[in-house]
Amino acid sequence: KQEVTQIPAALSVPEGENLVLNCSFTDSAIYNLQWFRQDPGKGLTSLLLIQSSQREQTSGRLNASLDKSSGRSTLYIAASQPGDSATYLCAVTNSGGSNYKLTFGKGTLLTVNP
Amino acid sequence: EAEVAQSPRYKITEKSQAVAFWCDPISGHATLYWYRQILGQGPELLVQFQDESVVDDSQLPKDRFSAERLKGVDSTLKIQPAELGDSAMYLCASSMRSSYNEQFFGPGTRLTVL
């Protein structure tokens, strides 16, 4: 059974700081990995999707890397802003035969202080 | 921009009552997912549809939960009777029928059972 762990559970940083969120997974036979953002009481917004054949993806100030063999991914946020405050969730897709299954971590709660 | 629609956004009910949630996926998305997210946890899959067929309902508490997608478009998730432990965010997501399987989430329905 796939298990996804995110460290740290919570992170508080001053505005302008660069930061890294970590995600690890136990079964390296994944199809892809997604990073999501969730604001309090809201749904999930997809930030980046990395295919299993890729090493990284970039979007604006966000960069996600994937090391499938070691079961790890990182989300790098450059020049953090108060508007980045949210919970960041990592999720991996495994295949159960013809069915794709997404398994989530518990998330990292990020607070960026002005 | 196409979005996944859900209603209601909030629902308060008493235990033993019946509740129903509705989801309209992004047009053209063949796969639809219902997730349950308990506060402080990542979402967990309840049921997955491919068109109108259920492909995974292994985590759906079938004694009280039911889900349908009769015409392969919108979907309804029902709980009867609701229990205190059902209080959670119920998220709907959809994806195209592809190996990339990027999932797009709706805003969710926050259920409170009193």
PDB file of C-alpha atoms in Angstrom:
ATOM      1  CA  LYS A   1       0.000   0.000   0.000  1.00  0.00           C
ATOM      2  CA  GLN A   2       1.375   3.396  -1.020  1.00  0.00           C
ATOM      3  CA  GLU A   3       2.129   5.801   1.834  1.00  0.00           C
ATOM      4  CA  VAL A   4       2.977   9.462   1.355  1.00  0.00           C
ATOM      5  CA  THR A   5       4.722  11.497   4.043  1.00  0.00           C
ATOM      6  CA  GLN A   6       5.216  15.241   4.072  1.00  0.00           C
ATOM      7  CA  ILE A   7       7.762  17.043   6.193  1.00  0.00           C
ATOM      8  CA  PRO A   8       7.491  19.430   7.936  1.00  0.00           C
ATOM      9  CA  ALA A   9       3.860  19.365   9.022  1.00  0.00           C
ATOM     10  CA  ALA A  10       3.980  23.132   9.506  1.00  0.00           C
ATOM     11  CA  LEU A  11       6.410  25.862   8.512  1.00  0.00           C
ATOM     12  CA  SER A  12       6.503  29.562   9.316  1.00  0.00           C
ATOM     13  CA  VAL A  13       8.875  31.882   7.440  1.00  0.00           C
ATOM     14  CA  PRO A  14       9.350  35.624   6.958  1.00  0.00           C
ATOM     15  CA  GLU A  15       8.363  37.173   3.662  1.00  0.00           C
ATOM     16  CA  GLY A  16      11.004  36.968   0.946  1.00  0.00           C
ATOM     17  CA  GLU A  17      12.589  33.746   2.163  1.00  0.00           C
ATOM     18  CA  ASN A  18      13.180  30.797  -0.143  1.00  0.00           C
ATOM     19  CA  LEU A  19      11.821  27.515   1.214  1.00  0.00           C
ATOM     20  CA  VAL A  20      11.604  23.795   0.496  1.00  0.00           C
ATOM     21  CA  LEU A  21       8.762  21.400   1.237  1.00  0.00           C
ATOM     22  CA  ASN A  22       9.473  17.680   1.282  1.00  0.00           C
ATOM     23  CA  CYS A  23       7.438  14.686   0.181  1.00  0.00           C
ATOM     24  CA  SER A  24       8.381  11.001   0.332  1.00  0.00           C
ATOM     25  CA  PHE A  25       6.541   7.913  -0.875  1.00  0.00           C
ATOM     26  CA  THR A  26       7.040   4.221  -0.185  1.00  0.00           C
ATOM     27  CA  ASP A  27       6.223   2.661  -3.571  1.00  0.00           C
ATOM     28  CA  SER A  28       8.439   4.073  -6.314  1.00  0.00           C
ATOM     29  CA  ALA A  29       6.291   2.547  -9.119  1.00  0.00           C
ATOM     30  CA  ILE A  30       4.406   5.770  -9.737  1.00  0.00           C
ATOM     31  CA  TYR A  31       2.978   7.291 -12.893  1.00  0.00           C
ATOM     32  CA  ASN A  32       3.185  10.868 -11.748  1.00  0.00           C
ATOM     33  CA  LEU A  33       3.329  13.170  -8.761  1.00  0.00           C
ATOM     34  CA  GLN A  34       1.252  16.272  -8.179  1.00  0.00           C
ATOM     35  CA  TRP A  35       1.636  19.197  -5.827  1.00  0.00           C
ATOM     36  CA  PHE A  36      -1.569  20.930  -4.752  1.00  0.00           C
ATOM     37  CA  ARG A  37      -2.370  24.052  -2.796  1.00  0.00           C
ATOM     38  CA  GLN A  38      -5.360  24.215  -0.449  1.00  0.00           C
ATOM     39  CA  ASP A  39      -6.582  27.408   1.175  1.00  0.00           C
ATOM     40  CA  PRO A  40      -8.569  27.064   4.441  1.00  0.00           C
ATOM     41  CA  GLY A  41     -12.008  25.567   3.817  1.00  0.00           C
ATOM     42  CA  LYS A  42     -11.439  25.422   0.060  1.00  0.00           C
ATOM     43  CA  GLY A  43     -10.827  22.813  -2.589  1.00  0.00           C
ATOM     44  CA  LEU A  44      -7.475  21.835  -4.088  1.00  0.00           C
ATOM     45  CA  THR A  45      -5.640  23.786  -6.758  1.00  0.00           C
ATOM     46  CA  SER A  46      -3.135  21.869  -8.862  1.00  0.00           C
ATOM     47  CA  LEU A  47       0.267  23.582  -8.880  1.00  0.00           C
ATOM     48  CA  LEU A  48       2.591  21.222 -10.701  1.00  0.00           C
ATOM     49  CA  LEU A  49       2.442  17.722 -12.163  1.00  0.00           C
ATOM     50  CA  ILE A  50       5.620  15.731 -12.775  1.00  0.00           C
ATOM     51  CA  GLN A  51       5.503  12.632 -14.946  1.00  0.00           C
ATOM     52  CA  SER A  52       7.521   9.639 -13.744  1.00  0.00           C
ATOM     53  CA  SER A  53       9.969  10.151 -16.622  1.00  0.00           C
ATOM     54  CA  GLN A  54      10.626  13.769 -15.657  1.00  0.00           C
ATOM     55  CA  ARG A  55      13.012  15.169 -13.059  1.00  0.00           C
ATOM     56  CA  GLU A  56      11.428  18.552 -12.445  1.00  0.00           C
ATOM     57  CA  GLN A  57       8.748  21.052 -13.383  1.00  0.00           C
ATOM     58  CA  THR A  58       8.704  24.816 -12.980  1.00  0.00           C
ATOM     59  CA  SER A  59       5.908  27.357 -12.817  1.00  0.00           C
ATOM     60  CA  GLY A  60       6.768  30.912 -11.892  1.00  0.00           C
ATOM     61  CA  ARG A  61       8.339  30.946  -8.427  1.00  0.00           C
ATOM     62  CA  LEU A  62       7.630  27.231  -7.935  1.00  0.00           C
ATOM     63  CA  ASN A  63       9.943  24.386  -8.819  1.00  0.00           C
ATOM     64  CA  ALA A  64       9.169  20.743  -8.097  1.00  0.00           C
ATOM     65  CA  SER A  65      11.710  17.963  -8.400  1.00  0.00           C
ATOM     66  CA  LEU A  66      11.223  14.213  -8.475  1.00  0.00           C
ATOM     67  CA  ASP A  67      13.644  11.429  -7.598  1.00  0.00           C
ATOM     68  CA  LYS A  68      11.523   8.367  -8.276  1.00  0.00           C
ATOM     69  CA  SER A  69      14.143   5.795  -7.359  1.00  0.00           C
ATOM     70  CA  SER A  70      14.561   7.211  -3.855  1.00  0.00           C
ATOM     71  CA  GLY A  71      10.853   7.990  -3.455  1.00  0.00           C
ATOM     72  CA  ARG A  72      11.256  11.713  -2.906  1.00  0.00           C
ATOM     73  CA  SER A  73      10.000  15.019  -4.225  1.00  0.00           C
ATOM     74  CA  THR A  74      10.613  18.592  -3.178  1.00  0.00           C
ATOM     75  CA  LEU A  75       8.656  21.766  -3.815  1.00  0.00           C
ATOM     76  CA  TYR A  76      10.843  24.860  -3.858  1.00  0.00           C
ATOM     77  CA  ILE A  77       9.171  28.242  -3.417  1.00  0.00           C
ATOM     78  CA  ALA A  78      11.317  31.258  -4.220  1.00  0.00           C
ATOM     79  CA  ALA A  79      10.890  34.698  -2.672  1.00  0.00           C
ATOM     80  CA  SER A  80       7.894  33.686  -0.571  1.00  0.00           C
ATOM     81  CA  GLN A  81       4.948  36.081  -0.185  1.00  0.00           C
ATOM     82  CA  PRO A  82       2.140  36.270   2.394  1.00  0.00           C
ATOM     83  CA  GLY A  83      -0.252  35.142  -0.349  1.00  0.00           C
ATOM     84  CA  ASP A  84       1.632  31.832  -0.471  1.00  0.00           C
ATOM     85  CA  SER A  85       0.233  30.961   2.958  1.00  0.00           C
ATOM     86  CA  ALA A  86      -1.787  27.754   2.546  1.00  0.00           C
ATOM     87  CA  THR A  87      -1.552  23.998   2.981  1.00  0.00           C
ATOM     88  CA  TYR A  88       0.544  22.267   0.328  1.00  0.00           C
ATOM     89  CA  LEU A  89      -0.344  18.667  -0.488  1.00  0.00           C
ATOM     90  CA  CYS A  90       1.716  16.109  -2.346  1.00  0.00           C
ATOM     91  CA  ALA A  91       0.003  13.214  -4.137  1.00  0.00           C
ATOM     92  CA  VAL A  92       1.276  10.285  -6.204  1.00  0.00           C
ATOM     93  CA  THR A  93      -0.521   8.211  -8.818  1.00  0.00           C
ATOM     94  CA  ASN A  94      -0.135   4.450  -8.848  1.00  0.00           C
ATOM     95  CA  SER A  95      -1.819   2.011 -11.150  1.00  0.00           C
ATOM     96  CA  GLY A  96      -4.009  -0.774  -9.834  1.00  0.00           C
ATOM     97  CA  GLY A  97      -4.452  -2.631 -13.085  1.00  0.00           C
ATOM     98  CA  SER A  98      -6.671  -0.438 -15.275  1.00  0.00           C
ATOM     99  CA  ASN A  99      -7.347   2.001 -12.445  1.00  0.00           C
ATOM    100  CA  TYR A 100      -5.202   4.993 -11.510  1.00  0.00           C
ATOM    101  CA  LYS A 101      -5.157   5.743  -7.804  1.00  0.00           C
ATOM    102  CA  LEU A 102      -4.055   9.012  -6.222  1.00  0.00           C
ATOM    103  CA  THR A 103      -2.611   8.854  -2.696  1.00  0.00           C
ATOM    104  CA  PHE A 104      -2.160  12.048  -0.713  1.00  0.00           C
ATOM    105  CA  GLY A 105       0.109  13.101   2.093  1.00  0.00           C
ATOM    106  CA  LYS A 106      -1.273  15.017   5.069  1.00  0.00           C
ATOM    107  CA  GLY A 107       0.139  18.296   3.833  1.00  0.00           C
ATOM    108  CA  THR A 108       2.454  21.052   5.030  1.00  0.00           C
ATOM    109  CA  LEU A 109       0.820  24.155   6.497  1.00  0.00           C
ATOM    110  CA  LEU A 110       2.859  27.135   5.311  1.00  0.00           C
ATOM    111  CA  THR A 111       2.622  30.570   6.923  1.00  0.00           C
ATOM    112  CA  VAL A 112       4.520  33.450   5.338  1.00  0.00           C
ATOM    113  CA  ASN A 113       4.737  36.405   7.716  1.00  0.00           C
ATOM    114  CA  PRO A 114       4.842  39.971   6.337  1.00  0.00           C
TER     115      PRO A 114
ATOM    116  CA  GLU B   1     -11.776  28.448 -17.619  1.00  0.00           C
ATOM    117  CA  ALA B   2     -13.524  25.094 -17.133  1.00  0.00           C
ATOM    118  CA  GLU B   3     -14.070  24.105 -13.507  1.00  0.00           C
ATOM    119  CA  VAL B   4     -15.535  21.281 -11.458  1.00  0.00           C
ATOM    120  CA  ALA B   5     -18.771  22.441  -9.846  1.00  0.00           C
ATOM    121  CA  GLN B   6     -20.075  21.192  -6.500  1.00  0.00           C
ATOM    122  CA  SER B   7     -23.136  21.977  -4.432  1.00  0.00           C
ATOM    123  CA  PRO B   8     -23.971  22.750  -1.765  1.00  0.00           C
ATOM    124  CA  ARG B   9     -20.811  24.406  -0.474  1.00  0.00           C
ATOM    125  CA  TYR B  10     -21.860  23.916   3.140  1.00  0.00           C
ATOM    126  CA  LYS B  11     -24.295  21.493   4.749  1.00  0.00           C
ATOM    127  CA  ILE B  12     -25.297  21.166   8.381  1.00  0.00           C
ATOM    128  CA  THR B  13     -27.440  18.212   9.341  1.00  0.00           C
ATOM    129  CA  GLU B  14     -28.415  16.198  12.358  1.00  0.00           C
ATOM    130  CA  LYS B  15     -27.282  12.626  12.795  1.00  0.00           C
ATOM    131  CA  SER B  16     -29.560   9.987  11.285  1.00  0.00           C
ATOM    132  CA  GLN B  17     -30.674  12.397   8.556  1.00  0.00           C
ATOM    133  CA  ALA B  18     -29.982  11.890   4.855  1.00  0.00           C
ATOM    134  CA  VAL B  19     -27.688  14.211   2.893  1.00  0.00           C
ATOM    135  CA  ALA B  20     -26.762  14.427  -0.768  1.00  0.00           C
ATOM    136  CA  PHE B  21     -23.946  16.167  -2.612  1.00  0.00           C
ATOM    137  CA  TRP B  22     -23.790  16.998  -6.302  1.00  0.00           C
ATOM    138  CA  CYS B  23     -20.828  17.280  -8.653  1.00  0.00           C
ATOM    139  CA  ASP B  24     -20.554  18.405 -12.277  1.00  0.00           C
ATOM    140  CA  PRO B  25     -17.125  17.577 -13.742  1.00  0.00           C
ATOM    141  CA  ILE B  26     -15.249  19.468 -16.405  1.00  0.00           C
ATOM    142  CA  SER B  27     -16.893  18.876 -19.775  1.00  0.00           C
ATOM    143  CA  GLY B  28     -15.362  15.922 -21.581  1.00  0.00           C
ATOM    144  CA  HIS B  29     -13.771  14.390 -18.496  1.00  0.00           C
ATOM    145  CA  ALA B  30     -14.613  10.701 -18.420  1.00  0.00           C
ATOM    146  CA  THR B  31     -13.285   9.984 -14.942  1.00  0.00           C
ATOM    147  CA  LEU B  32     -14.915  11.340 -11.788  1.00  0.00           C
ATOM    148  CA  TYR B  33     -13.747  10.937  -8.207  1.00  0.00           C
ATOM    149  CA  TRP B  34     -15.296  11.533  -4.786  1.00  0.00           C
ATOM    150  CA  TYR B  35     -12.895  12.112  -1.902  1.00  0.00           C
ATOM    151  CA  ARG B  36     -13.405  12.660   1.816  1.00  0.00           C
ATOM    152  CA  GLN B  37     -10.999  14.924   3.700  1.00  0.00           C
ATOM    153  CA  ILE B  38     -10.991  14.971   7.471  1.00  0.00           C
ATOM    154  CA  LEU B  39      -9.539  18.113   9.041  1.00  0.00           C
ATOM    155  CA  GLY B  40      -5.745  17.936   9.123  1.00  0.00           C
ATOM    156  CA  GLN B  41      -5.563  14.945   6.781  1.00  0.00           C
ATOM    157  CA  GLY B  42      -5.106  14.461   3.064  1.00  0.00           C
ATOM    158  CA  PRO B  43      -8.092  13.518   0.899  1.00  0.00           C
ATOM    159  CA  GLU B  44      -8.986   9.828   0.717  1.00  0.00           C
ATOM    160  CA  LEU B  45     -10.745   8.289  -2.269  1.00  0.00           C
ATOM    161  CA  LEU B  46     -14.305   7.108  -1.669  1.00  0.00           C
ATOM    162  CA  VAL B  47     -15.373   6.177  -5.188  1.00  0.00           C
ATOM    163  CA  GLN B  48     -14.131   6.490  -8.753  1.00  0.00           C
ATOM    164  CA  PHE B  49     -16.246   6.408 -11.906  1.00  0.00           C
ATOM    165  CA  GLN B  50     -15.166   5.784 -15.475  1.00  0.00           C
ATOM    166  CA  ASP B  51     -18.074   7.179 -17.501  1.00  0.00           C
ATOM    167  CA  GLU B  52     -21.115   5.729 -15.688  1.00  0.00           C
ATOM    168  CA  SER B  53     -19.326   2.693 -14.243  1.00  0.00           C
ATOM    169  CA  VAL B  54     -17.791   2.368 -10.799  1.00  0.00           C
ATOM    170  CA  VAL B  55     -14.153   1.289 -11.060  1.00  0.00           C
ATOM    171  CA  ASP B  56     -13.171   1.620  -7.395  1.00  0.00           C
ATOM    172  CA  ASP B  57     -15.457   1.854  -4.378  1.00  0.00           C
ATOM    173  CA  SER B  58     -13.322  -0.191  -2.025  1.00  0.00           C
ATOM    174  CA  GLN B  59     -13.191   2.615   0.591  1.00  0.00           C
ATOM    175  CA  LEU B  60     -16.862   3.576   0.354  1.00  0.00           C
ATOM    176  CA  PRO B  61     -18.866   2.626   3.503  1.00  0.00           C
ATOM    177  CA  LYS B  62     -21.586   0.927   1.524  1.00  0.00           C
ATOM    178  CA  ASP B  63     -23.924   0.447   4.467  1.00  0.00           C
ATOM    179  CA  ARG B  64     -24.631   4.186   4.486  1.00  0.00           C
ATOM    180  CA  PHE B  65     -22.969   5.765   1.448  1.00  0.00           C
ATOM    181  CA  SER B  66     -24.070   5.503  -2.161  1.00  0.00           C
ATOM    182  CA  ALA B  67     -22.889   7.182  -5.339  1.00  0.00           C
ATOM    183  CA  GLU B  68     -24.212   7.314  -8.858  1.00  0.00           C
ATOM    184  CA  ARG B  69     -23.329   8.805 -12.226  1.00  0.00           C
ATOM    185  CA  LEU B  70     -26.273   7.692 -14.276  1.00  0.00           C
ATOM    186  CA  LYS B  71     -25.525   9.392 -17.602  1.00  0.00           C
ATOM    187  CA  GLY B  72     -21.780   9.483 -17.207  1.00  0.00           C
ATOM    188  CA  VAL B  73     -21.735  13.228 -16.619  1.00  0.00           C
ATOM    189  CA  ASP B  74     -22.738  14.652 -13.235  1.00  0.00           C
ATOM    190  CA  SER B  75     -22.735  12.624 -10.057  1.00  0.00           C
ATOM    191  CA  THR B  76     -24.475  12.435  -6.686  1.00  0.00           C
ATOM    192  CA  LEU B  77     -23.032  11.164  -3.402  1.00  0.00           C
ATOM    193  CA  LYS B  78     -25.538  10.285  -0.693  1.00  0.00           C
ATOM    194  CA  ILE B  79     -25.203   9.482   2.996  1.00  0.00           C
ATOM    195  CA  GLN B  80     -28.088   7.859   4.842  1.00  0.00           C
ATOM    196  CA  PRO B  81     -28.133   7.959   7.796  1.00  0.00           C
ATOM    197  CA  ALA B  82     -25.459  10.545   8.597  1.00  0.00           C
ATOM    198  CA  GLU B  83     -23.269   9.939  11.637  1.00  0.00           C
ATOM    199  CA  LEU B  84     -21.168  12.356  13.697  1.00  0.00           C
ATOM    200  CA  GLY B  85     -17.981  10.880  12.234  1.00  0.00           C
ATOM    201  CA  ASP B  86     -19.076  11.839   8.719  1.00  0.00           C
ATOM    202  CA  SER B  87     -18.268  15.495   9.393  1.00  0.00           C
ATOM    203  CA  ALA B  88     -15.624  16.324   6.793  1.00  0.00           C
ATOM    204  CA  MET B  89     -14.962  18.054   3.478  1.00  0.00           C
ATOM    205  CA  TYR B  90     -16.274  16.092   0.499  1.00  0.00           C
ATOM    206  CA  LEU B  91     -14.301  16.814  -2.656  1.00  0.00           C
ATOM    207  CA  CYS B  92     -15.121  15.939  -6.231  1.00  0.00           C
ATOM    208  CA  ALA B  93     -12.478  15.747  -8.933  1.00  0.00           C
ATOM    209  CA  SER B  94     -12.369  14.850 -12.600  1.00  0.00           C
ATOM    210  CA  SER B  95      -9.777  13.894 -15.181  1.00  0.00           C
ATOM    211  CA  MET B  96      -9.543  13.086 -18.856  1.00  0.00           C
ATOM    212  CA  ARG B  97      -9.197   9.472 -19.904  1.00  0.00           C
ATOM    213  CA  SER B  98      -5.410   9.551 -20.233  1.00  0.00           C
ATOM    214  CA  SER B  99      -2.324   8.052 -18.690  1.00  0.00           C
ATOM    215  CA  TYR B 100      -1.374  11.469 -17.338  1.00  0.00           C
ATOM    216  CA  ASN B 101      -4.440  11.462 -15.087  1.00  0.00           C
ATOM    217  CA  GLU B 102      -4.084  15.042 -13.880  1.00  0.00           C
ATOM    218  CA  GLN B 103      -7.009  15.559 -11.542  1.00  0.00           C
ATOM    219  CA  PHE B 104      -8.890  18.839 -11.191  1.00  0.00           C
ATOM    220  CA  PHE B 105     -10.788  19.473  -7.993  1.00  0.00           C
ATOM    221  CA  GLY B 106     -13.980  21.291  -7.176  1.00  0.00           C
ATOM    222  CA  PRO B 107     -14.435  23.672  -4.210  1.00  0.00           C
ATOM    223  CA  GLY B 108     -15.799  20.912  -1.977  1.00  0.00           C
ATOM    224  CA  THR B 109     -18.801  20.539   0.316  1.00  0.00           C
ATOM    225  CA  ARG B 110     -18.181  21.063   4.026  1.00  0.00           C
ATOM    226  CA  LEU B 111     -20.470  18.705   5.963  1.00  0.00           C
ATOM    227  CA  THR B 112     -21.165  19.171   9.668  1.00  0.00           C
ATOM    228  CA  VAL B 113     -23.203  16.494  11.445  1.00  0.00           C
ATOM    229  CA  LEU B 114     -24.673  17.559  14.804  1.00  0.00           C
TER     230      LEU B 114
END
